[in-house]
């Protein structure tokens, strides 16, 4: 993985830089000893490692602003980091970069039940928000599987999803406001406790910007009343095709479930062996559908989903009769990743999105690739929103297997794009999928995205080396070509 | 007479823009031209009419996705979706009534460019939340795309959201892909009569925080209730319930019982559809006078309205459980200071939706932004439209 050329001048002046940063930060907030920096050398994508030049841990927005201004004056790059759970290397450090750890921004600042929103510092965990409002019957809807550890600031940067996206949306659909600091130290606020911003939708731009535009120092999220009740249905099928058809039929009947998850045979068997959730291990596909809402709504929908599944030759149909049983149904799916970890020394988690109808075709082709690469694969699928997580099984101790797994993964993502999908549904591009961006976007598309970055960060100092396969200077991107002397397009219809 | 370019494909849109850049001229971008009187007036050298970029390209109901040309009329899209029992859940409003136009002209490009959303916005999200992808031509004449046709997508910056609400100042959208959703099977509305503003909005607030899954929460003062299809002489507090038949019936009954201190009525499906279309399009408000649209934290709605009412002669309609206030102001003055000062202490913004061209030129139609944010917006505008060709001055003077 080629990262931007380190700036030797910054590395040479690192002592001076550390001193300047220490002067504006609380004691102990600049970590520059090797043993201190070591803890930050990778995020959730552990295949990539790099020691940062130093780590800083500010506590206030003003300190973040000062840190960024000082880094800008030294020409030093900055990599923001929340809890470091990124699966795409979004928080991978740079050898000449300051790692900006936001862990100390860990307070909930305001709970506004009247307007149904919470103002939190970016280092608060995703689950921490739901926990803070749970006693009053509210929750925060997006629930990435790392929710116990991942931070809300990181969720915004990656536009994190979860299993409830189809009905409740992603992070971008559940935030109302932000405070952020630009690389030049300017602090600005977007949105608030009201709906819709005026002006350009910068909130929408910040969501999923992967730490390349600004550092988030405060987040206002919308909270929802917990549904009165929920019911999960567990349905086994003899083929992925029937399960996929069942999903399409549920939606065609006008039902949008709170969650709709599909697992293939290998994933079912691994999860069952690990969690003992009562899954039918002879099934080739398992569908878990959760309906939520008022009691009457849930009963009506559960009945309809069961009857649709029966029409699609489901081999097992079970409906949860208690919250305890519902949790048990989910236990296997939620433990799918560690379960696969138990049947294979290592696994590589992919994150493509495809049109739902192409599921059987895509899984068929993945099986062919699995043969070709000589590596096993288990698939879990957010069937509601088309987000596919193939888990490629490999053993890093066998020379060449990691590289083979990565090639296999890249082929899967190319396949997702080829059938009308995208490279990443919720894990982000980061460094992992950076060099595949050309599969989706033209040079012109990427240039326009980078021009947006230039409006925020003209020196390209914030998290460079992520998302974009080729870095262009802003001056070069901003150059304006006027094609003088062209004809006035005589063929064009005029009114 | 102003020259009108009417390209019939994206390539020709790019040609018009490149040509304008070479000639140093500006373009007024429009689809159905139904909202030319919304926003600051644009004095451009020529009109770029994209209404020929029309038609449904792809519609897969079971995938919940539709791709249309940016100039496709809303009526056509809505009819196509209705055939499959689906809709755009953000309930796009039609501004023809409030802007005094004949009707039927709105296109999807305009709705998205203005990020217009109706009563369901409070739960289902805004127009921007239902856009999966766009193709557009920048002010450089470069084609670019963003997003795709799938719900979950974090591949690259979300330029689709940036285009939503940018009023054609960043690029000319040529194609838009939207998320569609099943239309509700059943719809009923619980009406409570005669509550004062604080009481009515209080009822809506409690409903919004409850498990009753209310999808529309509006308050009509006695003045605006008279002009509605409900035809009441008292104020109307309206709560819409949607979903499966048995569930809607049970929730309607429970909600009515909880409102027993006032006179309560349940509107049937037909009555509900009519009433919420009226609320969405402000049909119970007068078509004369200045019209403001104000977004505030829902719980501040009553207070903000009281402040405005104390400083000018105004009529109100509340949607989004108090978070959206429509204000008709009578007289010669649009009261921009009074309106915007009323927001102090509450976060939010006020937009002058209806006023004469001169007024819209003189005062900020959209809420002025603090300097660093305004500067950043200016730089973004330059990044997309460096020659200042597209809809110059539509949102902010000189940009």
PDB file of C-alpha atoms in Angstrom, chain A residues 223-368:
ATOM      1  CA  UNK A 223     -33.207   9.756  19.069  1.00  0.00           C
ATOM      2  CA  UNK A 224     -36.370   7.722  18.577  1.00  0.00           C
ATOM      3  CA  UNK A 225     -38.930   6.248  20.973  1.00  0.00           C
ATOM      4  CA  UNK A 226     -38.216   2.542  21.307  1.00  0.00           C
ATOM      5  CA  UNK A 227     -40.770   0.482  19.394  1.00  0.00           C
ATOM      6  CA  UNK A 228     -43.490  -0.875  21.672  1.00  0.00           C
ATOM      7  CA  UNK A 229     -42.597  -4.416  20.764  1.00  0.00           C
ATOM      8  CA  UNK A 230     -40.643  -6.491  18.251  1.00  0.00           C
ATOM      9  CA  UNK A 231     -40.816 -10.030  16.933  1.00  0.00           C
ATOM     10  CA  UNK A 232     -38.151 -12.000  15.061  1.00  0.00           C
ATOM     11  CA  UNK A 233     -38.873 -14.723  12.523  1.00  0.00           C
ATOM     12  CA  UNK A 234     -36.344 -17.420  11.750  1.00  0.00           C
ATOM     13  CA  UNK A 235     -36.771 -19.015   8.344  1.00  0.00           C
ATOM     14  CA  UNK A 236     -34.672 -21.733   6.692  1.00  0.00           C
ATOM     15  CA  UNK A 237     -34.513 -22.364   2.940  1.00  0.00           C
ATOM     16  CA  UNK A 238     -33.006 -25.005   0.658  1.00  0.00           C
ATOM     17  CA  UNK A 239     -31.394 -22.415  -1.556  1.00  0.00           C
ATOM     18  CA  UNK A 240     -30.169 -18.831  -1.463  1.00  0.00           C
ATOM     19  CA  UNK A 241     -32.382 -18.203  -4.477  1.00  0.00           C
ATOM     20  CA  UNK A 242     -35.605 -19.050  -2.572  1.00  0.00           C
ATOM     21  CA  UNK A 243     -34.515 -16.957   0.402  1.00  0.00           C
ATOM     22  CA  UNK A 244     -33.690 -14.044  -1.920  1.00  0.00           C
ATOM     23  CA  UNK A 245     -37.048 -14.386  -3.668  1.00  0.00           C
ATOM     24  CA  UNK A 246     -38.730 -14.382  -0.278  1.00  0.00           C
ATOM     25  CA  UNK A 247     -37.001 -11.087   0.590  1.00  0.00           C
ATOM     26  CA  UNK A 248     -38.218  -9.531  -2.677  1.00  0.00           C
ATOM     27  CA  UNK A 249     -41.754 -10.788  -2.027  1.00  0.00           C
ATOM     28  CA  UNK A 250     -41.820  -9.332   1.497  1.00  0.00           C
ATOM     29  CA  UNK A 251     -40.902  -5.906   0.108  1.00  0.00           C
ATOM     30  CA  UNK A 252     -43.278  -6.273  -2.826  1.00  0.00           C
ATOM     31  CA  UNK A 253     -46.064  -6.810  -0.298  1.00  0.00           C
ATOM     32  CA  UNK A 254     -45.270  -3.402   1.169  1.00  0.00           C
ATOM     33  CA  UNK A 255     -43.493  -4.589   4.313  1.00  0.00           C
ATOM     34  CA  UNK A 256     -40.350  -2.781   5.456  1.00  0.00           C
ATOM     35  CA  UNK A 257     -39.004  -4.851   8.364  1.00  0.00           C
ATOM     36  CA  UNK A 258     -36.847  -3.317  11.093  1.00  0.00           C
ATOM     37  CA  UNK A 259     -34.143  -5.844  10.220  1.00  0.00           C
ATOM     38  CA  UNK A 260     -33.752  -8.496   7.535  1.00  0.00           C
ATOM     39  CA  UNK A 261     -30.597 -10.626   7.590  1.00  0.00           C
ATOM     40  CA  UNK A 262     -29.567 -13.538   5.415  1.00  0.00           C
ATOM     41  CA  UNK A 263     -26.806 -16.088   6.041  1.00  0.00           C
ATOM     42  CA  UNK A 264     -25.554 -18.784   3.704  1.00  0.00           C
ATOM     43  CA  UNK A 265     -24.881 -22.433   4.634  1.00  0.00           C
ATOM     44  CA  UNK A 266     -21.278 -22.036   5.864  1.00  0.00           C
ATOM     45  CA  UNK A 267     -22.227 -18.965   7.941  1.00  0.00           C
ATOM     46  CA  UNK A 268     -25.280 -20.756   9.434  1.00  0.00           C
ATOM     47  CA  UNK A 269     -23.206 -23.763  10.511  1.00  0.00           C
ATOM     48  CA  UNK A 270     -20.361 -21.688  11.934  1.00  0.00           C
ATOM     49  CA  UNK A 271     -22.791 -19.458  13.863  1.00  0.00           C
ATOM     50  CA  UNK A 272     -24.789 -22.391  15.207  1.00  0.00           C
ATOM     51  CA  UNK A 273     -21.670 -24.224  16.376  1.00  0.00           C
ATOM     52  CA  UNK A 274     -20.552 -21.054  18.157  1.00  0.00           C
ATOM     53  CA  UNK A 275     -23.777 -19.656  19.594  1.00  0.00           C
ATOM     54  CA  UNK A 276     -26.261 -22.556  19.725  1.00  0.00           C
ATOM     55  CA  UNK A 277     -29.038 -20.259  18.551  1.00  0.00           C
ATOM     56  CA  UNK A 278     -31.172 -23.145  17.263  1.00  0.00           C
ATOM     57  CA  UNK A 279     -30.491 -22.527  13.577  1.00  0.00           C
ATOM     58  CA  UNK A 280     -31.401 -25.297  11.093  1.00  0.00           C
ATOM     59  CA  UNK A 281     -27.909 -26.528  10.165  1.00  0.00           C
ATOM     60  CA  UNK A 282     -29.175 -28.428   7.116  1.00  0.00           C
ATOM     61  CA  UNK A 283     -30.500 -25.220   5.510  1.00  0.00           C
ATOM     62  CA  UNK A 284     -28.575 -23.527   2.695  1.00  0.00           C
ATOM     63  CA  UNK A 285     -29.930 -20.100   3.582  1.00  0.00           C
ATOM     64  CA  UNK A 286     -31.340 -18.594   6.736  1.00  0.00           C
ATOM     65  CA  UNK A 287     -33.416 -15.463   6.878  1.00  0.00           C
ATOM     66  CA  UNK A 288     -33.990 -13.541  10.100  1.00  0.00           C
ATOM     67  CA  UNK A 289     -36.714 -10.940   9.772  1.00  0.00           C
ATOM     68  CA  UNK A 290     -37.554  -8.615  12.621  1.00  0.00           C
ATOM     69  CA  UNK A 291     -40.734  -6.569  12.611  1.00  0.00           C
ATOM     70  CA  UNK A 292     -41.219  -3.811  15.171  1.00  0.00           C
ATOM     71  CA  UNK A 293     -43.858  -1.293  16.141  1.00  0.00           C
ATOM     72  CA  UNK A 294     -47.104  -1.426  18.066  1.00  0.00           C
ATOM     73  CA  UNK A 295     -48.399  -4.843  19.153  1.00  0.00           C
ATOM     74  CA  UNK A 296     -51.128  -4.957  16.508  1.00  0.00           C
ATOM     75  CA  UNK A 297     -48.764  -3.876  13.743  1.00  0.00           C
ATOM     76  CA  UNK A 298     -46.181  -6.472  14.745  1.00  0.00           C
ATOM     77  CA  UNK A 299     -48.726  -9.302  14.898  1.00  0.00           C
ATOM     78  CA  UNK A 300     -50.169  -8.457  11.503  1.00  0.00           C
ATOM     79  CA  UNK A 301     -46.748  -8.172   9.859  1.00  0.00           C
ATOM     80  CA  UNK A 302     -45.322 -11.324  11.466  1.00  0.00           C
ATOM     81  CA  UNK A 303     -48.272 -13.302  10.189  1.00  0.00           C
ATOM     82  CA  UNK A 304     -47.868 -11.920   6.679  1.00  0.00           C
ATOM     83  CA  UNK A 305     -44.116 -12.576   6.587  1.00  0.00           C
ATOM     84  CA  UNK A 306     -44.661 -16.175   7.750  1.00  0.00           C
ATOM     85  CA  UNK A 307     -47.195 -16.799   5.029  1.00  0.00           C
ATOM     86  CA  UNK A 308     -44.901 -15.290   2.353  1.00  0.00           C
ATOM     87  CA  UNK A 309     -42.066 -17.543   3.575  1.00  0.00           C
ATOM     88  CA  UNK A 310     -44.354 -20.574   3.377  1.00  0.00           C
ATOM     89  CA  UNK A 311     -45.181 -19.632  -0.218  1.00  0.00           C
ATOM     90  CA  UNK A 312     -41.449 -19.606  -0.930  1.00  0.00           C
ATOM     91  CA  UNK A 313     -40.925 -23.165   0.357  1.00  0.00           C
ATOM     92  CA  UNK A 314     -39.304 -22.238   3.632  1.00  0.00           C
ATOM     93  CA  UNK A 315     -38.189 -25.425   5.357  1.00  0.00           C
ATOM     94  CA  UNK A 316     -38.458 -23.921   8.838  1.00  0.00           C
ATOM     95  CA  UNK A 317     -40.479 -20.960  10.075  1.00  0.00           C
ATOM     96  CA  UNK A 318     -40.296 -19.966  13.724  1.00  0.00           C
ATOM     97  CA  UNK A 319     -41.541 -16.775  15.323  1.00  0.00           C
ATOM     98  CA  UNK A 320     -40.099 -15.558  18.611  1.00  0.00           C
ATOM     99  CA  UNK A 321     -42.597 -15.662  21.454  1.00  0.00           C
ATOM    100  CA  UNK A 322     -40.581 -13.616  23.932  1.00  0.00           C
ATOM    101  CA  UNK A 323     -37.824 -11.012  23.954  1.00  0.00           C
ATOM    102  CA  UNK A 324     -35.554 -13.717  25.302  1.00  0.00           C
ATOM    103  CA  UNK A 325     -36.218 -15.948  22.323  1.00  0.00           C
ATOM    104  CA  UNK A 326     -35.843 -13.015  19.938  1.00  0.00           C
ATOM    105  CA  UNK A 327     -32.409 -12.307  21.412  1.00  0.00           C
ATOM    106  CA  UNK A 328     -31.518 -15.970  20.933  1.00  0.00           C
ATOM    107  CA  UNK A 329     -32.470 -15.844  17.249  1.00  0.00           C
ATOM    108  CA  UNK A 330     -30.156 -12.859  16.829  1.00  0.00           C
ATOM    109  CA  UNK A 331     -27.347 -14.315  18.926  1.00  0.00           C
ATOM    110  CA  UNK A 332     -26.055 -16.475  16.091  1.00  0.00           C
ATOM    111  CA  UNK A 333     -26.145 -13.697  13.508  1.00  0.00           C
ATOM    112  CA  UNK A 334     -24.542 -11.192  15.841  1.00  0.00           C
ATOM    113  CA  UNK A 335     -21.779 -13.685  16.623  1.00  0.00           C
ATOM    114  CA  UNK A 336     -21.244 -14.604  12.975  1.00  0.00           C
ATOM    115  CA  UNK A 337     -17.873 -12.878  12.716  1.00  0.00           C
ATOM    116  CA  UNK A 338     -16.288 -14.402  15.840  1.00  0.00           C
ATOM    117  CA  UNK A 339     -17.942 -17.719  14.923  1.00  0.00           C
ATOM    118  CA  UNK A 340     -16.186 -17.691  11.578  1.00  0.00           C
ATOM    119  CA  UNK A 341     -13.022 -16.692  13.442  1.00  0.00           C
ATOM    120  CA  UNK A 342     -13.257 -20.000  15.242  1.00  0.00           C
ATOM    121  CA  UNK A 343     -13.406 -22.164  12.149  1.00  0.00           C
ATOM    122  CA  UNK A 344     -10.536 -20.355  10.438  1.00  0.00           C
ATOM    123  CA  UNK A 345      -7.279 -18.893  11.793  1.00  0.00           C
ATOM    124  CA  UNK A 346      -7.973 -15.589  10.008  1.00  0.00           C
ATOM    125  CA  UNK A 347     -10.774 -14.083   8.000  1.00  0.00           C
ATOM    126  CA  UNK A 348     -11.050 -11.033   5.817  1.00  0.00           C
ATOM    127  CA  UNK A 349     -14.383  -9.200   6.011  1.00  0.00           C
ATOM    128  CA  UNK A 350     -15.638  -7.645   2.789  1.00  0.00           C
ATOM    129  CA  UNK A 351     -18.346  -5.002   2.502  1.00  0.00           C
ATOM    130  CA  UNK A 352     -19.930  -4.635  -0.939  1.00  0.00           C
ATOM    131  CA  UNK A 353     -23.482  -3.592  -1.701  1.00  0.00           C
ATOM    132  CA  UNK A 354     -25.516  -5.138  -4.519  1.00  0.00           C
ATOM    133  CA  UNK A 355     -29.054  -4.847  -5.850  1.00  0.00           C
ATOM    134  CA  UNK A 356     -30.931  -7.442  -3.782  1.00  0.00           C
ATOM    135  CA  UNK A 357     -32.164  -9.350  -6.844  1.00  0.00           C
ATOM    136  CA  UNK A 358     -28.594 -10.211  -7.843  1.00  0.00           C
ATOM    137  CA  UNK A 359     -27.835 -12.041  -4.584  1.00  0.00           C
ATOM    138  CA  UNK A 360     -28.083 -15.615  -5.881  1.00  0.00           C
ATOM    139  CA  UNK A 361     -25.981 -14.772  -8.944  1.00  0.00           C
ATOM    140  CA  UNK A 362     -23.332 -12.996  -6.857  1.00  0.00           C
ATOM    141  CA  UNK A 363     -23.103 -15.799  -4.299  1.00  0.00           C
ATOM    142  CA  UNK A 364     -22.830 -18.318  -7.144  1.00  0.00           C
ATOM    143  CA  UNK A 365     -19.915 -16.437  -8.648  1.00  0.00           C
ATOM    144  CA  UNK A 366     -18.258 -15.998  -5.254  1.00  0.00           C
ATOM    145  CA  UNK A 367     -18.416 -19.798  -4.842  1.00  0.00           C
ATOM    146  CA  UNK A 368     -16.615 -20.217  -8.172  1.00  0.00           C
TER     147      UNK A 368
END
